[in-house]
Amino acid sequence: MGTGFRAEVLALRPEIVERRRDLHRHPELAFEETRTAGIVAAALQELGLEVQTGVGKTGVVALLEGAHDGPTVLVRADMDALPIEEENAVDYVSTTPGKMHACGHDGHTSIGLAVAKMLNARKDEMRGRVKFVFQPAEEIGQGAPAMIADGVLQNPRPDASIGLHLWNTLPVGTVAVTAGPTMSAADDWQCVVSGQGGHGASPHETRDPVVAAAQIVIALQTVTSRNIDPLDTAVVTIGVIHGGSAYNCIPTSVELRGTLRSYRKETQELIHRRVREICEGVAAALGCHAEVTITPITLAVDNDPDLSERIAAIAAEVVGAENVRRDVRTMGSEDMAYLMDDIPGCYFFIGSANAGKGMDYPHHNPRFDIDEDALVIGAELLASAAASFVLPEG
Ligand SMILES: [Zn+2]
Ligand SMILES: [Zn+2]
């Protein structure tokens, strides 16, 4: 059992854990990852890699050139933390009030550096190159687009993109590699319903946007229940409803805002069309006017089927075939999708929960923490998956 990286990854365990804990103590929010980027750049320079900093504001890119020609594989790790006050009582607790690595990106960064170290040791046999991408600002969905705008997908353009997420809905010791859509596209939508305000006692003299907004909220439920193929999947959520300032006044306008999630581009287009039609049509029927704005946040993470098959087989060597899940999907989103758009990619989940140790809080919870065995599993799998492109016998 185990890949060619097993012995090395076990030897690197103290370093991987210590680095993750150091990053955990010093969380940095989106586009503020200067300390983290400095640590990443220094570690990559120490390996002798060609390192670029300031890519997409605070991102770091390193190119590992093998001795022989071959394909380019992109390996991505995200670096940002969240504006959450940590509630864990551990010695590596966040030292920055109001900021916390509550999604596991500290682990991703530490894993990425371990993978760079392990692959760098094999560069003489390597056919091709590995582009290591340490990405900022995943939590706001802007880091990957910013790095792409700064050319991360050029010179050289990757032939494949891979990455992982530590995953606290799966127990440590399991891995999930799912072919096809795995994480959803996300759009932010907003609708301003305008009418004519007036006295609450004289509704007949107004065009009431509160009633129109209420009808819109109900009518929008039919997008998923009546328009989307029951075998497809989508979410229409209204997370914000704002209107009015006094109990006896009918306001002039009401604001609705929410998130739209889908796996397929056609479904996403259908949702956009129906949201607009419903908001505008219902508002018009009630004498009001709706102004709809839809802002794309991320694309769907759509895993290449062949690549997923290959990485699932490697995962079976890492954790045993019985611990490899092929069916884990979420309507959560990831800007990794941009690094996989038009490039075959695979984004997989490393189980990191351990209920026995109280480490099974969900991502973004103030008590989120991972079982650090997941770091070693993640590093072995990510290194082996990257090696499958550039090393003759993995
Ligand atoms: Zn997150
Ligand atoms: Zn995350």
Short mmCIF file of C-alpha atoms and ligand atoms in Angstrom, two decimals:
data_model
loop_
_atom_site.label_atom_id
_atom_site.label_comp_id
_atom_site.label_asym_id
_atom_site.label_seq_id
_atom_site.Cartn_x
_atom_site.Cartn_y
_atom_site.Cartn_z
CA MET A 1 0.00 0.00 0.00
CA GLY A 2 1.08 3.57 -0.63
CA THR A 3 2.61 5.46 -3.48
CA GLY A 4 6.28 6.16 -4.20
CA PHE A 5 5.91 9.22 -1.97
CA ARG A 6 4.83 7.42 1.22
CA ALA A 7 8.19 7.33 3.01
CA GLU A 8 9.00 10.94 2.12
CA VAL A 9 5.64 12.32 3.12
CA LEU A 10 5.85 10.59 6.50
CA ALA A 11 9.33 12.04 7.00
CA LEU A 12 7.96 15.50 6.11
CA ARG A 13 5.02 15.23 8.48
CA PRO A 14 6.49 17.36 11.30
CA GLU A 15 7.34 20.12 8.82
CA ILE A 16 3.90 19.99 7.17
CA VAL A 17 2.12 20.14 10.53
CA GLU A 18 4.36 22.88 11.94
CA ARG A 19 3.92 25.05 8.84
CA ARG A 20 0.14 24.60 8.88
CA ARG A 21 0.06 25.56 12.57
CA ASP A 22 2.22 28.63 11.95
CA LEU A 23 -0.12 29.76 9.15
CA HIS A 24 -3.09 28.97 11.37
CA ARG A 25 -1.73 31.28 14.09
CA HIS A 26 -1.35 34.09 11.54
CA PRO A 27 -4.46 34.14 9.34
CA GLU A 28 -4.71 36.77 6.61
CA LEU A 29 -7.85 37.79 4.72
CA ALA A 30 -8.38 37.89 0.95
CA PHE A 31 -5.72 39.92 -0.90
CA GLU A 32 -3.92 40.64 2.40
CA GLU A 33 -1.88 37.41 2.41
CA THR A 34 1.50 39.17 2.54
CA ARG A 35 3.07 37.23 5.40
CA THR A 36 1.78 33.95 3.99
CA ALA A 37 2.99 34.80 0.48
CA GLY A 38 6.39 35.72 1.91
CA ILE A 39 6.71 32.35 3.63
CA VAL A 40 5.58 30.56 0.47
CA ALA A 41 7.97 32.47 -1.80
CA ALA A 42 10.92 31.92 0.57
CA ALA A 43 10.26 28.18 0.80
CA LEU A 44 9.99 27.87 -2.99
CA GLN A 45 13.14 29.96 -3.57
CA GLU A 46 15.00 27.74 -1.12
CA LEU A 47 14.18 24.84 -3.44
CA GLY A 48 15.81 26.76 -6.28
CA LEU A 49 12.56 27.33 -8.17
CA GLU A 50 11.84 30.31 -10.37
CA VAL A 51 9.35 32.27 -8.23
CA GLN A 52 7.03 35.13 -9.19
CA THR A 53 5.31 37.12 -6.46
CA GLY A 54 2.51 39.68 -6.63
CA VAL A 55 0.59 37.62 -9.20
CA GLY A 56 -3.07 38.58 -8.73
CA LYS A 57 -2.04 41.05 -5.98
CA THR A 58 -0.73 38.59 -3.36
CA GLY A 59 -0.42 35.32 -5.27
CA VAL A 60 2.79 33.35 -5.75
CA VAL A 61 3.71 31.19 -8.76
CA ALA A 62 6.69 28.86 -9.05
CA LEU A 63 7.76 26.83 -12.03
CA LEU A 64 9.50 23.52 -11.50
CA GLU A 65 11.24 22.59 -14.76
CA GLY A 66 11.98 18.93 -15.25
CA ALA A 67 15.18 17.82 -16.96
CA HIS A 68 13.22 16.56 -19.98
CA ASP A 69 10.44 18.04 -22.06
CA GLY A 70 6.82 17.10 -21.45
CA PRO A 71 3.46 18.45 -20.30
CA THR A 72 2.77 21.21 -17.80
CA VAL A 73 0.58 20.46 -14.81
CA LEU A 74 -0.77 23.25 -12.61
CA VAL A 75 -1.00 22.51 -8.87
CA ARG A 76 -3.10 24.99 -6.95
CA ALA A 77 -3.32 25.83 -3.24
CA ASP A 78 -5.30 28.72 -1.78
CA MET A 79 -3.97 30.82 1.10
CA ASP A 80 -6.67 33.10 2.54
CA ALA A 81 -8.49 33.04 5.87
CA LEU A 82 -11.89 34.33 7.00
CA PRO A 83 -13.21 37.22 9.11
CA ILE A 84 -14.25 34.90 11.97
CA GLU A 85 -13.24 34.98 15.65
CA GLU A 86 -11.72 31.59 16.43
CA GLU A 87 -13.23 29.69 19.37
CA ASN A 88 -10.83 26.75 19.51
CA ALA A 89 -8.65 26.21 22.57
CA VAL A 90 -5.53 24.88 20.86
CA ASP A 91 -1.96 26.10 21.11
CA TYR A 92 -2.01 27.06 17.43
CA VAL A 93 -5.13 29.22 17.84
CA SER A 94 -5.33 32.40 15.74
CA THR A 95 -3.34 35.26 17.26
CA THR A 96 -5.24 37.83 15.17
CA PRO A 97 -8.59 38.91 16.63
CA GLY A 98 -11.48 38.48 14.22
CA LYS A 99 -9.53 36.42 11.69
CA MET A 100 -9.30 32.66 11.39
CA HIS A 101 -8.30 29.88 9.03
CA ALA A 102 -11.78 28.34 9.25
CA CYS A 103 -11.76 26.68 5.84
CA GLY A 104 -8.45 24.78 5.91
CA HIS A 105 -6.51 26.92 3.44
CA ASP A 106 -3.61 26.95 5.95
CA GLY A 107 -3.46 23.19 5.36
CA HIS A 108 -3.68 23.61 1.59
CA THR A 109 -0.72 26.00 1.58
CA SER A 110 1.36 23.68 3.76
CA ILE A 111 0.46 20.69 1.56
CA GLY A 112 1.36 22.66 -1.60
CA LEU A 113 4.83 23.45 -0.24
CA ALA A 114 5.42 19.82 0.75
CA VAL A 115 4.41 18.71 -2.75
CA ALA A 116 6.84 21.23 -4.28
CA LYS A 117 9.62 19.85 -2.11
CA MET A 118 8.89 16.21 -2.97
CA LEU A 119 8.60 16.81 -6.70
CA ASN A 120 11.65 19.08 -6.79
CA ALA A 121 13.71 16.17 -5.45
CA ARG A 122 12.75 14.25 -8.60
CA LYS A 123 13.33 16.95 -11.21
CA ASP A 124 16.19 15.05 -12.89
CA GLU A 125 13.80 12.29 -13.97
CA MET A 126 10.94 14.70 -14.69
CA ARG A 127 9.45 14.99 -18.19
CA GLY A 128 7.63 18.31 -18.23
CA ARG A 129 7.05 20.91 -15.60
CA VAL A 130 4.89 21.69 -12.60
CA LYS A 131 3.45 25.14 -12.12
CA PHE A 132 2.72 25.74 -8.44
CA VAL A 133 0.00 28.31 -7.91
CA PHE A 134 -0.50 29.72 -4.41
CA GLN A 135 -3.70 31.66 -4.77
CA PRO A 136 -5.10 34.51 -2.69
CA ALA A 137 -8.71 35.50 -2.07
CA GLU A 138 -10.56 32.25 -2.72
CA GLU A 139 -13.18 33.13 -0.12
CA ILE A 140 -14.35 36.12 -2.15
CA GLY A 141 -14.02 34.27 -5.46
CA GLN A 142 -11.60 36.84 -6.86
CA GLY A 143 -8.16 35.33 -6.41
CA ALA A 144 -8.17 32.97 -9.39
CA PRO A 145 -9.54 35.58 -11.83
CA ALA A 146 -6.93 38.08 -10.57
CA MET A 147 -4.11 35.58 -11.13
CA ILE A 148 -5.46 34.73 -14.59
CA ALA A 149 -5.56 38.44 -15.45
CA ASP A 150 -1.87 38.52 -14.46
CA GLY A 151 -1.12 35.63 -16.84
CA VAL A 152 -0.99 32.55 -14.59
CA LEU A 153 -2.46 30.40 -17.37
CA GLN A 154 0.16 31.54 -19.93
CA ASN A 155 3.88 30.90 -20.48
CA PRO A 156 3.51 27.99 -20.26
CA ARG A 157 -0.19 27.24 -20.52
CA PRO A 158 -1.00 24.20 -18.32
CA ASP A 159 -2.20 20.97 -19.93
CA ALA A 160 -4.05 20.11 -16.73
CA SER A 161 -4.98 21.74 -13.41
CA ILE A 162 -5.31 19.90 -10.13
CA GLY A 163 -6.00 20.85 -6.55
CA LEU A 164 -7.63 19.70 -3.35
CA HIS A 165 -9.78 20.84 -0.45
CA LEU A 166 -9.60 19.44 3.06
CA TRP A 167 -13.19 18.38 3.70
CA ASN A 168 -14.80 18.21 7.12
CA THR A 169 -17.95 16.44 6.03
CA LEU A 170 -15.79 13.38 5.29
CA PRO A 171 -13.88 11.46 7.95
CA VAL A 172 -10.10 11.53 7.89
CA GLY A 173 -8.80 8.54 5.96
CA THR A 174 -11.32 8.99 3.15
CA VAL A 175 -10.90 10.83 -0.11
CA ALA A 176 -13.51 11.91 -2.67
CA VAL A 177 -12.78 12.17 -6.39
CA THR A 178 -15.96 12.82 -8.36
CA ALA A 179 -16.13 13.00 -12.15
CA GLY A 180 -18.11 15.80 -13.78
CA PRO A 181 -19.69 18.76 -11.98
CA THR A 182 -18.64 18.64 -8.34
CA MET A 183 -19.06 22.20 -7.10
CA SER A 184 -21.56 24.66 -8.47
CA ALA A 185 -21.45 27.89 -10.40
CA ALA A 186 -22.50 30.79 -8.19
CA ASP A 187 -24.14 34.08 -9.12
CA ASP A 188 -25.09 36.97 -6.89
CA TRP A 189 -28.51 38.33 -7.90
CA GLN A 190 -30.27 41.46 -6.83
CA CYS A 191 -33.70 42.84 -7.59
CA VAL A 192 -34.94 46.30 -6.72
CA VAL A 193 -38.75 46.44 -6.80
CA SER A 194 -39.92 50.03 -7.21
CA GLY A 195 -43.49 51.21 -6.72
CA GLN A 196 -45.03 54.32 -5.29
CA GLY A 197 -44.94 54.91 -1.57
CA GLY A 198 -47.63 56.41 0.55
CA HIS A 199 -49.73 56.20 3.72
CA GLY A 200 -50.24 52.73 5.16
CA ALA A 201 -53.91 53.57 5.65
CA SER A 202 -54.42 54.42 1.96
CA PRO A 203 -52.93 51.50 0.01
CA HIS A 204 -55.16 52.29 -2.95
CA GLU A 205 -53.17 55.46 -3.51
CA THR A 206 -49.88 53.57 -3.71
CA ARG A 207 -48.20 50.86 -5.79
CA ASP A 208 -46.98 48.63 -3.00
CA PRO A 209 -43.50 47.12 -3.55
CA VAL A 210 -43.75 45.08 -0.31
CA VAL A 211 -46.62 43.02 -1.66
CA ALA A 212 -44.91 42.70 -5.05
CA ALA A 213 -41.65 41.59 -3.41
CA ALA A 214 -43.53 39.02 -1.32
CA GLN A 215 -45.15 37.58 -4.46
CA ILE A 216 -41.77 37.51 -6.17
CA VAL A 217 -40.24 35.52 -3.28
CA ILE A 218 -42.98 32.89 -3.61
CA ALA A 219 -42.95 32.84 -7.41
CA LEU A 220 -39.17 32.35 -7.49
CA GLN A 221 -39.63 29.00 -5.73
CA THR A 222 -41.04 27.69 -9.01
CA VAL A 223 -37.70 28.12 -10.81
CA THR A 224 -36.28 25.02 -9.15
CA SER A 225 -39.59 23.20 -8.70
CA ARG A 226 -41.15 23.83 -12.16
CA ASN A 227 -38.41 24.92 -14.59
CA ILE A 228 -35.34 22.84 -13.76
CA ASP A 229 -35.25 19.21 -14.89
CA PRO A 230 -35.86 17.18 -11.70
CA LEU A 231 -32.74 15.14 -12.53
CA ASP A 232 -30.63 18.28 -12.77
CA THR A 233 -29.82 20.41 -9.76
CA ALA A 234 -29.98 24.09 -8.88
CA VAL A 235 -30.57 26.48 -6.00
CA VAL A 236 -32.36 29.84 -5.92
CA THR A 237 -31.91 31.47 -2.53
CA ILE A 238 -33.21 34.82 -1.32
CA GLY A 239 -30.86 35.85 1.46
CA VAL A 240 -31.80 39.52 1.81
CA ILE A 241 -35.09 41.38 1.85
CA HIS A 242 -35.01 45.03 2.76
CA GLY A 243 -37.83 47.54 2.62
CA GLY A 244 -39.69 50.09 4.60
CA SER A 245 -38.84 52.36 7.50
CA ALA A 246 -42.08 52.95 9.38
CA TYR A 247 -45.02 50.73 10.38
CA ASN A 248 -47.62 52.99 8.82
CA CYS A 249 -45.87 53.83 5.54
CA ILE A 250 -45.78 51.93 2.27
CA PRO A 251 -42.21 52.28 1.01
CA THR A 252 -41.12 53.33 -2.46
CA SER A 253 -38.89 50.33 -3.06
CA VAL A 254 -37.84 46.93 -1.71
CA GLU A 255 -34.51 45.22 -2.31
CA LEU A 256 -34.17 41.45 -2.72
CA ARG A 257 -30.80 39.75 -2.97
CA GLY A 258 -29.59 36.18 -3.01
CA THR A 259 -27.49 33.48 -4.61
CA LEU A 260 -28.07 31.25 -7.64
CA ARG A 261 -26.28 27.88 -7.91
CA SER A 262 -26.09 25.46 -10.82
CA TYR A 263 -23.85 22.80 -12.35
CA ARG A 264 -24.45 23.27 -16.06
CA LYS A 265 -24.12 26.40 -18.21
CA GLU A 266 -27.54 25.79 -19.86
CA THR A 267 -29.15 25.50 -16.44
CA GLN A 268 -27.46 28.68 -15.31
CA GLU A 269 -28.79 30.52 -18.36
CA LEU A 270 -32.27 29.14 -17.75
CA ILE A 271 -32.20 30.31 -14.13
CA HIS A 272 -31.05 33.77 -15.15
CA ARG A 273 -33.85 34.04 -17.69
CA ARG A 274 -36.56 32.81 -15.32
CA VAL A 275 -35.39 35.00 -12.41
CA ARG A 276 -35.59 38.05 -14.68
CA GLU A 277 -38.97 37.05 -16.15
CA ILE A 278 -40.52 36.36 -12.75
CA CYS A 279 -39.18 39.48 -11.05
CA GLU A 280 -40.14 41.75 -13.94
CA GLY A 281 -43.46 40.03 -14.73
CA VAL A 282 -44.75 39.79 -11.17
CA ALA A 283 -43.71 43.35 -10.39
CA ALA A 284 -45.45 44.62 -13.57
CA ALA A 285 -48.62 42.70 -12.75
CA LEU A 286 -48.77 44.52 -9.43
CA GLY A 287 -48.07 47.95 -10.87
CA CYS A 288 -44.43 48.02 -9.85
CA HIS A 289 -41.13 47.85 -11.72
CA ALA A 290 -38.28 45.37 -11.12
CA GLU A 291 -34.65 46.04 -11.92
CA VAL A 292 -32.67 42.75 -11.86
CA THR A 293 -28.87 42.55 -11.70
CA ILE A 294 -27.05 39.21 -11.87
CA THR A 295 -23.32 39.15 -11.12
CA PRO A 296 -21.34 35.96 -11.78
CA ILE A 297 -19.15 34.89 -8.84
CA THR A 298 -17.66 31.57 -10.01
CA LEU A 299 -18.07 28.89 -12.67
CA ALA A 300 -18.87 25.29 -11.77
CA VAL A 301 -16.00 22.95 -10.89
CA ASP A 302 -16.38 20.33 -13.61
CA ASN A 303 -13.92 17.46 -13.17
CA ASP A 304 -12.51 15.84 -16.29
CA PRO A 305 -13.78 12.22 -16.32
CA ASP A 306 -10.48 10.58 -17.45
CA LEU A 307 -8.41 12.59 -15.05
CA SER A 308 -10.82 11.83 -12.19
CA GLU A 309 -10.52 8.13 -12.99
CA ARG A 310 -6.73 8.34 -12.87
CA ILE A 311 -6.64 10.31 -9.61
CA ALA A 312 -9.22 8.01 -7.99
CA ALA A 313 -6.93 5.07 -8.79
CA ILE A 314 -3.99 6.87 -7.17
CA ALA A 315 -6.20 7.73 -4.18
CA ALA A 316 -6.93 4.03 -3.79
CA GLU A 317 -3.18 3.45 -3.36
CA VAL A 318 -3.05 6.21 -0.73
CA VAL A 319 -6.10 5.34 1.43
CA GLY A 320 -7.37 2.01 0.07
CA ALA A 321 -10.06 1.59 -2.57
CA GLU A 322 -12.78 1.18 0.06
CA ASN A 323 -12.04 4.70 1.32
CA VAL A 324 -12.33 6.45 -2.02
CA ARG A 325 -15.73 8.04 -2.65
CA ARG A 326 -16.75 8.88 -6.21
CA ASP A 327 -20.05 10.63 -5.48
CA VAL A 328 -19.36 13.65 -3.30
CA ARG A 329 -20.82 16.85 -4.74
CA THR A 330 -21.78 20.16 -3.20
CA MET A 331 -23.63 23.31 -4.23
CA GLY A 332 -20.78 25.19 -2.59
CA SER A 333 -18.48 27.02 -4.99
CA GLU A 334 -14.76 27.44 -5.62
CA ASP A 335 -12.90 29.81 -7.87
CA MET A 336 -10.59 26.88 -8.73
CA ALA A 337 -13.20 26.52 -11.49
CA TYR A 338 -11.55 29.40 -13.39
CA LEU A 339 -8.19 27.58 -13.39
CA MET A 340 -9.97 24.53 -14.87
CA ASP A 341 -12.04 26.37 -17.46
CA ASP A 342 -11.00 25.04 -20.90
CA ILE A 343 -8.20 23.09 -19.20
CA PRO A 344 -8.83 19.49 -18.10
CA GLY A 345 -8.84 19.53 -14.34
CA CYS A 346 -9.65 17.64 -11.20
CA TYR A 347 -10.45 19.10 -7.80
CA PHE A 348 -10.82 16.54 -5.05
CA PHE A 349 -11.69 16.38 -1.36
CA ILE A 350 -9.49 15.04 1.43
CA GLY A 351 -11.57 13.89 4.42
CA SER A 352 -10.36 15.81 7.48
CA ALA A 353 -13.03 15.27 10.16
CA ASN A 354 -12.45 13.35 13.35
CA ALA A 355 -15.58 13.32 15.51
CA GLY A 356 -13.74 11.52 18.33
CA LYS A 357 -11.36 14.48 18.66
CA GLY A 358 -14.15 17.10 18.26
CA MET A 359 -12.75 18.02 14.86
CA ASP A 360 -15.90 17.74 12.83
CA TYR A 361 -17.24 21.28 12.86
CA PRO A 362 -18.27 22.54 9.43
CA HIS A 363 -16.14 24.84 7.33
CA HIS A 364 -16.49 28.53 8.28
CA ASN A 365 -17.51 27.61 11.86
CA PRO A 366 -15.58 29.38 14.69
CA ARG A 367 -14.63 25.90 16.00
CA PHE A 368 -13.55 24.45 12.66
CA ASP A 369 -10.42 22.32 12.95
CA ILE A 370 -8.99 19.38 11.04
CA ASP A 371 -7.35 16.09 11.91
CA GLU A 372 -3.78 16.75 10.75
CA ASP A 373 -3.44 13.18 9.40
CA ALA A 374 -5.38 14.65 6.46
CA LEU A 375 -2.40 16.88 5.63
CA VAL A 376 -0.18 13.87 5.06
CA ILE A 377 -2.82 12.09 2.98
CA GLY A 378 -3.42 15.25 0.94
CA ALA A 379 0.29 15.78 0.31
CA GLU A 380 0.83 12.17 -0.78
CA LEU A 381 -2.16 12.22 -3.12
CA LEU A 382 -1.47 15.65 -4.62
CA ALA A 383 2.22 14.80 -5.20
CA SER A 384 1.33 11.46 -6.80
CA ALA A 385 -1.39 13.00 -8.93
CA ALA A 386 1.00 15.68 -10.22
CA ALA A 387 3.72 13.07 -10.72
CA SER A 388 1.38 11.01 -12.89
CA PHE A 389 1.79 13.71 -15.57
CA VAL A 390 5.51 14.28 -15.38
CA LEU A 391 7.23 11.23 -13.92
CA PRO A 392 7.49 8.05 -15.98
CA GLU A 393 6.43 5.67 -13.20
CA GLY A 394 4.53 8.08 -10.95
ZN ZN B 1 -14.25 28.57 2.59
ZN ZN B 2 -12.11 26.74 1.17
#
